[in-house]
Amino acid sequence: MKEENRILNVLDQVDEKYIVEAAPRKTGAKEKQLAKVGRSCCLSMPCACWCDCSQK
Amino acid sequence: MDDGQIIDLYWARSETAITETANKYSKYCHTIAYNILHSNEDAEECVNDTYMRAWSAMPTQRSTRLSAFLGKITRNLSLNRYEHYAAEKRGMGQVPLALDELHDCIPCSDSVEQTVDDQTLIEIINSFLEFMPTETRKIFMRRYWYLSPIKEIAVDYAISESKTKMTLLRTRNVLRDILEKEGITL
């Protein structure tokens, strides 16, 4: 187990940008979901405006 | 408050620095400690020790990436505590699983020629990380730096657990091949 432990310990000294990049709060489904919601809002907004205008 | 302002508070020796650090990073640090120790109580103690360590280390190490600086302290403190518990046969959390997986990265003993120092090994791993696709790199770091459970990684990246495991297996094999090609033993 010494070698595995060494990799685990040496990883502590890798470039900090990789640590920051992989931080749990920065990744994941939440971001993807937010992006999806954002995209659907952007897509539905013109439709809503068009419906609104056409009713007038 | 942004990281620069928090660091300034440390430099000014203002105790507000610890409050602001806790406000912004307690959850982040707790996640790291919990993944290793699998105990809320132990994780909380490590997080509190992190603030104390940051308080004493900050004057000589002005880190621009505060999250990584704090995360490293938490990880070190938690791994030290884990080793203490493992010696008492109380090991829990993700460490034994991650260590078991990392066995794949160990080059075959007949293909190795030299034992490298830590600095050389870090350079090799940095270069290995640099050329990896971003998502694969993040998954690798989540597993072996943050010691996150496979299930949690799979959820966060919206992929299946089996795909996560396969990605990690392939990545470990690539690292082993690189180490073997370099003729390195650990």
Coordinates of N, CA and C in Angstrom, one line a residue:
Chain A
M1 N 0.8 -1.2 0.0 CA 0.0 0.0 0.0 C 0.8 1.3 0.0
K2 N 2.1 1.1 0.2 CA 3.0 2.3 0.3 C 2.9 3.1 -1.0
E3 N 3.0 2.4 -2.2 CA 3.0 3.2 -3.5 C 1.7 3.9 -3.7
E4 N 0.6 3.3 -3.4 CA -0.7 3.9 -3.6 C -0.8 5.1 -2.7
N5 N -0.3 5.0 -1.4 CA -0.3 6.1 -0.5 C 0.5 7.2 -1.0
R6 N 1.6 6.9 -1.7 CA 2.5 7.9 -2.2 C 1.8 8.7 -3.3
I7 N 1.0 8.1 -4.2 CA 0.3 8.8 -5.2 C -0.7 9.7 -4.6
L8 N -1.5 9.1 -3.6 CA -2.5 9.9 -2.9 C -1.9 11.2 -2.2
N9 N -0.7 11.0 -1.6 CA 0.0 12.1 -1.0 C 0.6 13.1 -2.0
V10 N 1.2 12.6 -3.0 CA 1.8 13.5 -4.0 C 0.7 14.3 -4.8
L11 N -0.4 13.8 -4.9 CA -1.5 14.5 -5.6 C -1.8 15.8 -4.9
D12 N -1.5 15.9 -3.6 CA -1.7 17.1 -2.8 C -0.9 18.3 -3.4
Q13 N 0.2 17.9 -4.1 CA 1.1 19.0 -4.5 C 0.9 19.3 -6.0
V14 N -0.1 18.8 -6.7 CA -0.3 19.1 -8.1 C -0.7 20.6 -8.2
D15 N -0.7 21.0 -9.4 CA -1.0 22.4 -9.7 C -2.4 22.7 -9.1
E16 N -2.5 23.8 -8.4 CA -3.7 24.2 -7.7 C -4.9 24.4 -8.7
K17 N -4.6 24.8 -9.9 CA -5.7 25.1 -10.8 C -6.5 23.8 -11.0
Y18 N -5.9 22.6 -10.9 CA -6.7 21.4 -11.1 C -7.5 21.1 -9.9
I19 N -7.1 21.5 -8.7 CA -7.8 21.4 -7.5 C -9.1 22.3 -7.5
V20 N -8.8 23.5 -7.9 CA -9.9 24.5 -8.0 C -10.9 24.1 -9.0
E21 N -10.4 23.6 -10.2 CA -11.3 23.3 -11.3 C -12.3 22.1 -10.9
A22 N -11.8 21.2 -10.1 CA -12.6 20.0 -9.8 C -13.4 20.1 -8.5
A23 N -13.3 21.3 -7.9 CA -14.1 21.5 -6.6 C -15.5 21.1 -6.7
P24 N -16.0 20.3 -5.8 CA -17.4 19.8 -5.9 C -18.5 20.9 -6.2
R25 N -18.3 22.1 -5.6 CA -19.3 23.1 -5.9 C -19.3 23.7 -7.3
K26 N -18.2 23.4 -8.0 CA -18.1 24.0 -9.3 C -18.5 23.1 -10.4
T27 N -18.8 21.8 -10.1 CA -19.1 20.9 -11.1 C -20.6 20.4 -11.1
G28 N -20.9 19.7 -12.1 CA -22.0 18.8 -11.9 C -23.4 19.2 -12.5
A29 N -24.3 18.3 -12.1 CA -25.6 18.3 -12.6 C -26.3 19.7 -12.3
K30 N -26.0 20.3 -11.2 CA -26.7 21.5 -10.8 C -26.4 22.6 -11.9
E31 N -25.1 22.6 -12.3 CA -24.8 23.6 -13.3 C -25.5 23.3 -14.6
K32 N -25.4 22.0 -15.0 CA -26.1 21.6 -16.2 C -27.6 21.9 -16.2
Q33 N -28.2 21.6 -15.0 CA -29.6 21.9 -14.9 C -29.9 23.4 -15.1
L34 N -29.1 24.2 -14.4 CA -29.2 25.6 -14.5 C -29.1 26.1 -15.9
A35 N -28.1 25.5 -16.6 CA -27.9 25.9 -18.0 C -29.1 25.6 -18.9
K36 N -29.7 24.4 -18.6 CA -30.9 23.9 -19.3 C -32.0 24.9 -19.1
V37 N -32.2 25.2 -17.8 CA -33.3 26.2 -17.4 C -33.1 27.5 -18.1
G38 N -31.8 28.0 -18.1 CA -31.5 29.2 -18.7 C -31.8 29.2 -20.2
R39 N -31.4 28.1 -20.8 CA -31.6 27.9 -22.3 C -33.1 27.9 -22.6
S40 N -33.9 27.1 -21.8 CA -35.3 27.1 -22.1 C -36.0 28.4 -21.9
C41 N -35.5 29.2 -20.8 CA -36.1 30.5 -20.6 C -35.8 31.4 -21.8
C42 N -34.6 31.3 -22.3 CA -34.2 32.2 -23.5 C -35.1 31.8 -24.7
L43 N -35.3 30.5 -24.9 CA -36.1 30.0 -26.0 C -37.6 30.4 -25.9
S44 N -38.1 30.3 -24.6 CA -39.5 30.5 -24.5 C -39.8 32.0 -24.5
M45 N -38.9 32.9 -24.1 CA -39.2 34.3 -24.1 C -39.6 34.9 -25.4
P46 N -38.9 34.6 -26.5 CA -39.4 35.2 -27.8 C -40.8 34.7 -28.1
C47 N -41.1 33.4 -27.8 CA -42.4 32.8 -28.1 C -43.5 33.5 -27.3
A48 N -43.2 33.8 -26.0 CA -44.1 34.5 -25.2 C -44.4 35.9 -25.7
C49 N -43.3 36.5 -26.1 CA -43.5 37.9 -26.6 C -44.3 37.9 -27.9
W50 N -44.0 36.9 -28.8 CA -44.7 36.8 -30.0 C -46.2 36.6 -29.8
C51 N -46.6 35.6 -28.8 CA -48.0 35.4 -28.5 C -48.6 36.6 -28.0
D52 N -47.9 37.3 -27.1 CA -48.4 38.6 -26.5 C -48.7 39.6 -27.6
C53 N -47.8 39.8 -28.5 CA -47.9 40.8 -29.6 C -49.1 40.4 -30.5
S54 N -49.1 39.1 -30.8 CA -50.2 38.6 -31.8 C -51.6 38.8 -31.2
Q55 N -51.7 38.7 -29.9 CA -53.0 38.9 -29.2 C -53.5 40.3 -29.3
K56 N -52.5 41.2 -29.2 CA -52.8 42.6 -29.3 C -53.2 43.0 -30.8
Chain B
M1 N -17.9 38.1 0.3 CA -16.5 38.7 0.3 C -15.6 37.9 -0.6
D2 N -14.8 38.6 -1.4 CA -14.0 37.8 -2.3 C -12.7 37.3 -1.6
D3 N -12.0 36.4 -2.3 CA -10.8 35.8 -1.6 C -9.8 36.8 -1.2
G4 N -9.6 37.8 -2.1 CA -8.5 38.8 -1.9 C -8.8 39.5 -0.6
Q5 N -10.1 39.9 -0.4 CA -10.5 40.6 0.8 C -10.3 39.7 2.1
I6 N -10.6 38.4 1.9 CA -10.4 37.5 3.1 C -8.9 37.4 3.4
I7 N -8.1 37.3 2.4 CA -6.7 37.2 2.6 C -6.1 38.5 3.3
D8 N -6.6 39.6 2.8 CA -6.2 40.9 3.4 C -6.5 40.9 4.9
L9 N -7.7 40.3 5.3 CA -8.1 40.2 6.7 C -7.1 39.4 7.5
Y10 N -6.6 38.3 6.9 CA -5.6 37.4 7.5 C -4.3 38.2 7.7
W11 N -4.0 38.9 6.7 CA -2.7 39.7 6.8 C -2.8 40.8 7.8
A12 N -4.0 41.4 8.0 CA -4.2 42.4 9.0 C -4.4 41.8 10.4
R13 N -4.3 40.5 10.4 CA -4.5 39.8 11.7 C -5.9 40.1 12.3
S14 N -6.9 40.2 11.5 CA -8.2 40.5 12.0 C -9.0 39.1 12.1
E15 N -9.6 38.9 13.3 CA -10.3 37.7 13.5 C -11.5 37.5 12.7
T16 N -11.9 38.5 12.0 CA -13.0 38.4 11.1 C -12.7 37.5 9.9
A17 N -11.4 37.4 9.7 CA -10.9 36.5 8.6 C -11.4 35.1 8.8
I18 N -11.4 34.6 10.0 CA -11.9 33.2 10.3 C -13.4 33.1 10.1
T19 N -14.1 34.2 10.5 CA -15.6 34.2 10.4 C -15.9 34.1 8.9
E20 N -15.2 35.0 8.1 CA -15.5 35.1 6.7 C -15.1 33.8 6.0
T21 N -14.0 33.2 6.4 CA -13.6 31.9 5.8 C -14.6 30.9 6.1
A22 N -15.1 30.8 7.3 CA -16.1 29.8 7.7 C -17.4 30.1 6.8
N23 N -17.8 31.3 6.7 CA -19.0 31.6 5.9 C -18.9 31.1 4.5
K24 N -17.7 31.3 3.9 CA -17.5 31.0 2.5 C -17.1 29.5 2.2
Y25 N -16.2 29.0 3.1 CA -15.6 27.7 2.8 C -15.9 26.5 3.8
S26 N -16.8 26.7 4.8 CA -17.0 25.7 5.8 C -17.6 24.4 5.1
K27 N -18.5 24.6 4.2 CA -19.1 23.5 3.5 C -18.1 22.7 2.6
Y28 N -17.3 23.5 1.9 CA -16.3 22.9 1.0 C -15.3 22.1 1.8
C29 N -14.8 22.7 2.9 CA -13.8 21.9 3.8 C -14.5 20.7 4.4
H30 N -15.7 20.9 4.8 CA -16.4 19.8 5.5 C -16.6 18.6 4.6
T31 N -16.9 18.9 3.3 CA -17.0 17.8 2.3 C -15.7 17.0 2.2
I32 N -14.6 17.8 2.1 CA -13.3 17.1 1.9 C -13.1 16.2 3.1
A33 N -13.2 16.8 4.3 CA -12.9 16.0 5.6 C -13.9 14.8 5.7
Y34 N -15.2 15.1 5.4 CA -16.2 14.0 5.6 C -15.9 12.8 4.6
N35 N -15.5 13.1 3.4 CA -15.2 12.1 2.4 C -14.1 11.1 3.0
I36 N -13.1 11.7 3.7 CA -12.0 11.0 4.2 C -12.4 10.3 5.5
L37 N -13.1 11.0 6.4 CA -13.2 10.4 7.7 C -14.6 9.8 8.0
H38 N -15.6 10.1 7.1 CA -16.9 9.5 7.2 C -17.5 9.8 8.6
S39 N -17.2 10.9 9.2 CA -17.8 11.2 10.5 C -18.0 12.7 10.6
N40 N -19.2 13.2 10.9 CA -19.5 14.6 10.9 C -18.7 15.3 12.0
E41 N -18.6 14.6 13.2 CA -17.9 15.1 14.3 C -16.4 15.3 14.0
D42 N -15.8 14.3 13.5 CA -14.3 14.4 13.1 C -14.1 15.4 12.0
A43 N -15.1 15.4 11.0 CA -14.9 16.4 9.9 C -15.0 17.8 10.5
E44 N -15.9 18.1 11.4 CA -16.1 19.4 12.0 C -14.8 19.8 12.7
E45 N -14.2 18.9 13.4 CA -12.9 19.2 14.2 C -11.8 19.6 13.2
C46 N -11.8 18.8 12.1 CA -10.7 19.1 11.1 C -10.9 20.4 10.4
V47 N -12.2 20.8 10.2 CA -12.5 22.1 9.6 C -12.1 23.2 10.5
N48 N -12.4 23.0 11.8 CA -12.0 24.1 12.8 C -10.4 24.2 12.9
D49 N -9.8 23.0 12.8 CA -8.3 23.0 12.8 C -7.8 23.7 11.6
T50 N -8.5 23.5 10.5 CA -8.1 24.2 9.2 C -8.0 25.7 9.4
Y51 N -9.0 26.3 10.0 CA -9.0 27.7 10.2 C -7.8 28.1 11.1
M52 N -7.5 27.3 12.1 CA -6.4 27.7 13.0 C -5.1 27.6 12.2
R53 N -5.0 26.5 11.4 CA -3.7 26.3 10.6 C -3.6 27.5 9.5
A54 N -4.7 27.8 8.9 CA -4.7 28.9 7.9 C -4.3 30.2 8.6
W55 N -4.8 30.4 9.8 CA -4.4 31.6 10.6 C -2.9 31.7 10.8
S56 N -2.3 30.6 11.1 CA -0.9 30.7 11.4 C 0.0 30.6 10.1
A57 N -0.6 30.0 9.1 CA 0.2 29.8 7.8 C 0.1 31.0 6.9
M58 N -1.0 31.7 7.0 CA -1.2 32.7 6.0 C -0.2 33.8 5.8
P59 N 0.5 34.2 6.9 CA 1.5 35.3 6.8 C 2.6 34.9 5.9
T60 N 3.0 33.7 5.9 CA 4.2 33.3 5.0 C 3.7 32.7 3.7
Q61 N 2.5 32.3 3.6 CA 2.0 31.7 2.3 C 0.8 32.5 1.8
R62 N 1.1 33.5 1.1 CA 0.0 34.3 0.5 C -0.5 33.6 -0.7
S63 N -1.6 32.8 -0.5 CA -2.1 32.0 -1.7 C -3.2 32.8 -2.4
T64 N -3.1 32.8 -3.7 CA -4.1 33.5 -4.5 C -5.4 32.6 -4.6
R65 N -5.2 31.3 -4.6 CA -6.3 30.4 -4.7 C -6.6 29.9 -3.2
L66 N -7.5 30.7 -2.6 CA -7.8 30.4 -1.2 C -8.4 29.1 -1.0
S67 N -9.3 28.7 -1.9 CA -10.0 27.4 -1.8 C -9.1 26.2 -1.8
A68 N -8.1 26.3 -2.7 CA -7.1 25.2 -2.8 C -6.2 25.2 -1.6
F69 N -5.9 26.4 -1.1 CA -5.0 26.5 0.1 C -5.7 25.9 1.3
L70 N -7.0 26.2 1.5 CA -7.8 25.7 2.6 C -8.0 24.2 2.4
G71 N -8.4 23.8 1.2 CA -8.7 22.4 0.9 C -7.5 21.5 1.2
K72 N -6.3 22.0 0.8 CA -5.1 21.2 1.1 C -4.9 21.0 2.6
I73 N -5.1 22.0 3.3 CA -4.9 21.9 4.8 C -5.9 20.9 5.3
T74 N -7.2 21.0 4.9 CA -8.2 20.1 5.4 C -7.9 18.7 5.0
R75 N -7.4 18.5 3.7 CA -7.1 17.2 3.3 C -6.0 16.5 4.1
N76 N -4.9 17.3 4.3 CA -3.8 16.9 5.1 C -4.2 16.5 6.5
L77 N -4.9 17.4 7.1 CA -5.4 17.1 8.5 C -6.2 15.9 8.6
S78 N -7.1 15.7 7.6 CA -8.0 14.6 7.6 C -7.3 13.3 7.3
L79 N -6.4 13.3 6.4 CA -5.6 12.1 6.1 C -4.7 11.7 7.3
N80 N -4.2 12.7 8.0 CA -3.4 12.4 9.2 C -4.3 11.7 10.2
R81 N -5.5 12.3 10.4 CA -6.4 11.7 11.4 C -6.9 10.3 10.9
Y82 N -7.1 10.2 9.6 CA -7.4 8.9 9.0 C -6.4 7.8 9.3
E83 N -5.1 8.2 9.1 CA -4.0 7.2 9.4 C -4.0 6.8 10.8
H84 N -4.3 7.7 11.7 CA -4.3 7.4 13.1 C -5.4 6.4 13.4
Y85 N -6.6 6.7 12.8 CA -7.7 5.8 13.0 C -7.5 4.4 12.4
A86 N -6.8 4.4 11.2 CA -6.5 3.2 10.5 C -5.6 2.3 11.3
A87 N -4.7 3.0 12.0 CA -3.8 2.2 12.9 C -4.5 1.5 14.0
E88 N -5.6 2.2 14.4 CA -6.5 1.6 15.4 C -7.6 0.7 14.8
K89 N -7.5 0.4 13.5 CA -8.5 -0.4 12.8 C -9.8 0.3 12.9
R90 N -9.9 1.6 12.7 CA -11.1 2.3 12.7 C -11.3 3.1 11.4
G91 N -10.6 2.6 10.4 CA -10.6 3.3 9.1 C -12.0 3.2 8.4
M92 N -12.5 4.4 8.0 CA -13.8 4.5 7.3 C -13.6 5.3 6.1
G93 N -14.7 5.7 5.5 CA -14.7 6.7 4.4 C -14.1 6.1 3.1
Q94 N -13.7 7.0 2.2 CA -13.3 6.6 0.8 C -11.8 6.2 0.7
V95 N -11.0 6.5 1.7 CA -9.6 6.3 1.5 C -9.2 4.9 1.2
P96 N -9.7 3.8 1.9 CA -9.2 2.5 1.5 C -9.7 2.1 0.1
L97 N -10.8 2.6 -0.3 CA -11.3 2.2 -1.6 C -10.5 2.9 -2.7
A98 N -10.1 4.2 -2.4 CA -9.3 4.9 -3.4 C -7.9 4.3 -3.5
L99 N -7.4 3.9 -2.3 CA -6.0 3.3 -2.3 C -6.0 2.0 -3.1
D100 N -7.1 1.3 -2.9 CA -7.2 0.0 -3.6 C -7.3 0.3 -5.2
E101 N -8.0 1.3 -5.6 CA -8.1 1.6 -7.0 C -6.7 2.1 -7.5
L102 N -6.0 2.9 -6.7 CA -4.8 3.4 -7.2 C -3.7 2.3 -7.4
H103 N -4.0 1.2 -6.9 CA -3.0 0.1 -7.1 C -2.8 -0.2 -8.6
D104 N -3.9 0.1 -9.4 CA -3.8 0.0 -10.9 C -2.7 0.9 -11.5
C105 N -2.3 2.0 -10.8 CA -1.3 2.9 -11.3 C 0.1 2.5 -11.1
I106 N 0.3 1.5 -10.3 CA 1.6 1.1 -9.9 C 2.3 0.3 -11.1
P107 N 3.4 0.8 -11.6 CA 4.0 0.1 -12.7 C 4.5 -1.3 -12.3
C108 N 4.6 -2.2 -13.3 CA 5.1 -3.6 -13.0 C 6.5 -3.5 -12.6
S109 N 6.9 -4.3 -11.6 CA 8.3 -4.1 -11.0 C 9.4 -4.4 -12.0
D110 N 9.1 -5.3 -13.0 CA 10.1 -5.7 -14.0 C 10.3 -4.6 -15.1
S111 N 9.4 -3.6 -15.1 CA 9.5 -2.6 -16.2 C 10.2 -1.3 -15.6
V112 N 10.4 -1.3 -14.4 CA 10.9 0.0 -13.7 C 12.4 0.0 -13.6
E113 N 12.9 1.2 -13.7 CA 14.4 1.3 -13.6 C 14.8 2.2 -12.5
Q114 N 14.0 3.2 -12.2 CA 14.4 4.2 -11.2 C 13.3 4.6 -10.2
T115 N 13.7 4.9 -9.0 CA 12.8 5.5 -8.0 C 12.9 7.0 -8.1
V116 N 11.8 7.7 -8.3 CA 11.9 9.1 -8.5 C 11.6 9.9 -7.2
D117 N 12.1 11.1 -7.1 CA 11.7 11.9 -5.9 C 10.3 12.5 -6.2
D118 N 9.8 13.1 -5.1 CA 8.4 13.6 -5.2 C 8.3 14.7 -6.3
Q119 N 9.3 15.5 -6.4 CA 9.2 16.6 -7.3 C 9.0 16.1 -8.7
T120 N 9.8 15.1 -9.1 CA 9.7 14.6 -10.5 C 8.4 13.9 -10.7
L121 N 7.9 13.2 -9.7 CA 6.6 12.6 -9.8 C 5.5 13.6 -9.9
I122 N 5.6 14.7 -9.2 CA 4.6 15.8 -9.3 C 4.6 16.3 -10.7
E123 N 5.8 16.5 -11.3 CA 5.8 17.1 -12.7 C 5.2 16.1 -13.7
I124 N 5.4 14.8 -13.5 CA 4.9 13.8 -14.4 C 3.3 13.9 -14.2
I125 N 2.8 13.9 -13.0 CA 1.4 13.9 -12.8 C 0.8 15.2 -13.3
N126 N 1.4 16.3 -13.1 CA 0.9 17.6 -13.7 C 0.8 17.5 -15.2
S127 N 1.8 17.0 -15.8 CA 1.8 16.9 -17.3 C 0.7 15.9 -17.7
F128 N 0.5 14.8 -17.0 CA -0.5 13.8 -17.3 C -1.9 14.5 -17.2
L129 N -2.1 15.3 -16.1 CA -3.4 16.0 -15.9 C -3.6 17.1 -17.0
E130 N -2.6 17.7 -17.4 CA -2.7 18.8 -18.4 C -3.2 18.3 -19.8
F131 N -2.8 17.1 -20.1 CA -3.2 16.6 -21.5 C -4.4 15.7 -21.4
M132 N -5.0 15.6 -20.3 CA -6.3 14.8 -20.1 C -7.5 15.7 -20.5
P133 N -8.5 15.1 -21.1 CA -9.7 15.9 -21.4 C -10.3 16.5 -20.1
T134 N -10.8 17.7 -20.2 CA -11.2 18.4 -18.9 C -12.1 17.6 -18.0
E135 N -13.2 17.0 -18.6 CA -14.1 16.3 -17.7 C -13.4 15.1 -17.1
T136 N -12.6 14.4 -17.8 CA -11.9 13.2 -17.3 C -11.0 13.6 -16.1
R137 N -10.3 14.8 -16.3 CA -9.4 15.3 -15.3 C -10.2 15.7 -14.0
K138 N -11.3 16.3 -14.2 CA -12.1 16.7 -13.1 C -12.6 15.4 -12.3
I139 N -13.0 14.4 -13.1 CA -13.5 13.2 -12.4 C -12.3 12.5 -11.6
F140 N -11.2 12.5 -12.3 CA -10.0 11.9 -11.6 C -9.7 12.7 -10.3
M141 N -9.7 14.0 -10.4 CA -9.4 14.8 -9.2 C -10.5 14.7 -8.1
R142 N -11.7 14.6 -8.6 CA -12.8 14.4 -7.6 C -12.6 13.1 -6.8
R143 N -12.2 12.1 -7.5 CA -12.0 10.8 -6.9 C -10.8 10.8 -6.0
Y144 N -9.6 11.2 -6.5 CA -8.4 11.0 -5.8 C -7.8 12.2 -5.1
W145 N -8.4 13.3 -5.3 CA -8.0 14.5 -4.5 C -9.1 14.8 -3.5
Y146 N -10.3 14.9 -3.9 CA -11.4 15.1 -3.0 C -11.9 13.9 -2.4
L147 N -11.5 12.7 -2.9 CA -11.9 11.4 -2.4 C -13.5 11.3 -2.3
S148 N -14.1 11.8 -3.3 CA -15.6 11.8 -3.4 C -16.0 10.4 -3.7
P149 N -17.2 9.9 -3.2 CA -17.7 8.6 -3.6 C -18.1 8.6 -5.1
I150 N -17.9 7.4 -5.7 CA -18.2 7.2 -7.1 C -19.7 7.7 -7.4
K151 N -20.6 7.3 -6.5 CA -22.0 7.7 -6.7 C -22.2 9.2 -6.8
E152 N -21.5 9.9 -5.9 CA -21.6 11.4 -5.9 C -21.1 12.0 -7.2
I153 N -19.9 11.4 -7.6 CA -19.3 11.9 -8.9 C -20.3 11.7 -10.0
A154 N -20.8 10.5 -10.1 CA -21.7 10.2 -11.2 C -22.9 11.1 -11.2
V155 N -23.5 11.4 -10.0 CA -24.6 12.4 -10.0 C -24.2 13.7 -10.4
D156 N -23.1 14.2 -9.9 CA -22.6 15.6 -10.3 C -22.3 15.8 -11.7
Y157 N -21.8 14.7 -12.4 CA -21.5 14.8 -13.8 C -22.6 14.3 -14.7
A158 N -23.7 13.9 -14.1 CA -24.8 13.4 -14.8 C -24.4 12.2 -15.8
I159 N -23.6 11.3 -15.2 CA -23.3 10.1 -15.9 C -23.6 8.9 -15.0
S160 N -23.5 7.7 -15.6 CA -23.8 6.5 -14.7 C -22.6 6.2 -13.9
E161 N -22.9 5.4 -12.8 CA -21.8 5.0 -12.0 C -20.8 4.1 -12.7
S162 N -21.3 3.2 -13.6 CA -20.4 2.4 -14.4 C -19.5 3.2 -15.3
K163 N -20.1 4.2 -15.9 CA -19.3 5.1 -16.8 C -18.2 5.8 -15.9
T164 N -18.6 6.2 -14.7 CA -17.6 6.9 -13.9 C -16.4 5.9 -13.6
K165 N -16.8 4.7 -13.2 CA -15.8 3.7 -12.9 C -14.9 3.4 -14.0
M166 N -15.5 3.3 -15.2 CA -14.8 3.0 -16.4 C -13.8 4.1 -16.8
T167 N -14.3 5.4 -16.6 CA -13.4 6.5 -16.9 C -12.2 6.5 -16.0
L168 N -12.5 6.2 -14.7 CA -11.4 6.2 -13.7 C -10.4 5.1 -14.0
L169 N -11.0 3.9 -14.4 CA -10.1 2.8 -14.7 C -9.2 3.1 -15.9
R170 N -9.7 3.7 -16.9 CA -8.9 4.0 -18.1 C -7.9 5.1 -17.7
T171 N -8.3 6.0 -16.9 CA -7.3 7.1 -16.5 C -6.2 6.5 -15.7
R172 N -6.5 5.6 -14.8 CA -5.5 5.0 -14.0 C -4.5 4.2 -14.9
N173 N -5.1 3.5 -15.9 CA -4.2 2.7 -16.8 C -3.3 3.6 -17.6
V174 N -3.8 4.8 -18.0 CA -3.0 5.8 -18.7 C -1.8 6.2 -17.8
L175 N -2.1 6.5 -16.6 CA -1.1 7.0 -15.7 C 0.0 5.9 -15.4
R176 N -0.5 4.7 -15.3 CA 0.4 3.5 -15.1 C 1.3 3.4 -16.4
D177 N 0.7 3.5 -17.6 CA 1.5 3.4 -18.8 C 2.6 4.5 -18.9
I178 N 2.2 5.7 -18.5 CA 3.1 6.8 -18.5 C 4.3 6.5 -17.6
L179 N 4.0 6.1 -16.4 CA 5.0 5.8 -15.4 C 5.9 4.7 -15.9
E180 N 5.3 3.7 -16.5 CA 6.1 2.6 -17.0 C 7.0 3.0 -18.2
K181 N 6.4 3.9 -19.0 CA 7.2 4.4 -20.2 C 8.4 5.2 -19.7
E182 N 8.2 5.9 -18.6 CA 9.3 6.7 -18.0 C 10.3 5.8 -17.2
G183 N 9.9 4.6 -17.1 CA 10.8 3.7 -16.3 C 10.9 4.0 -14.8
I184 N 9.7 4.3 -14.3 CA 9.7 4.8 -12.9 C 9.0 3.8 -12.0
T185 N 9.6 3.7 -10.8 CA 9.0 3.0 -9.7 C 8.6 3.9 -8.6
L186 N 7.7 3.5 -7.8 CA 7.2 4.5 -6.7 C 7.8 4.1 -5.4

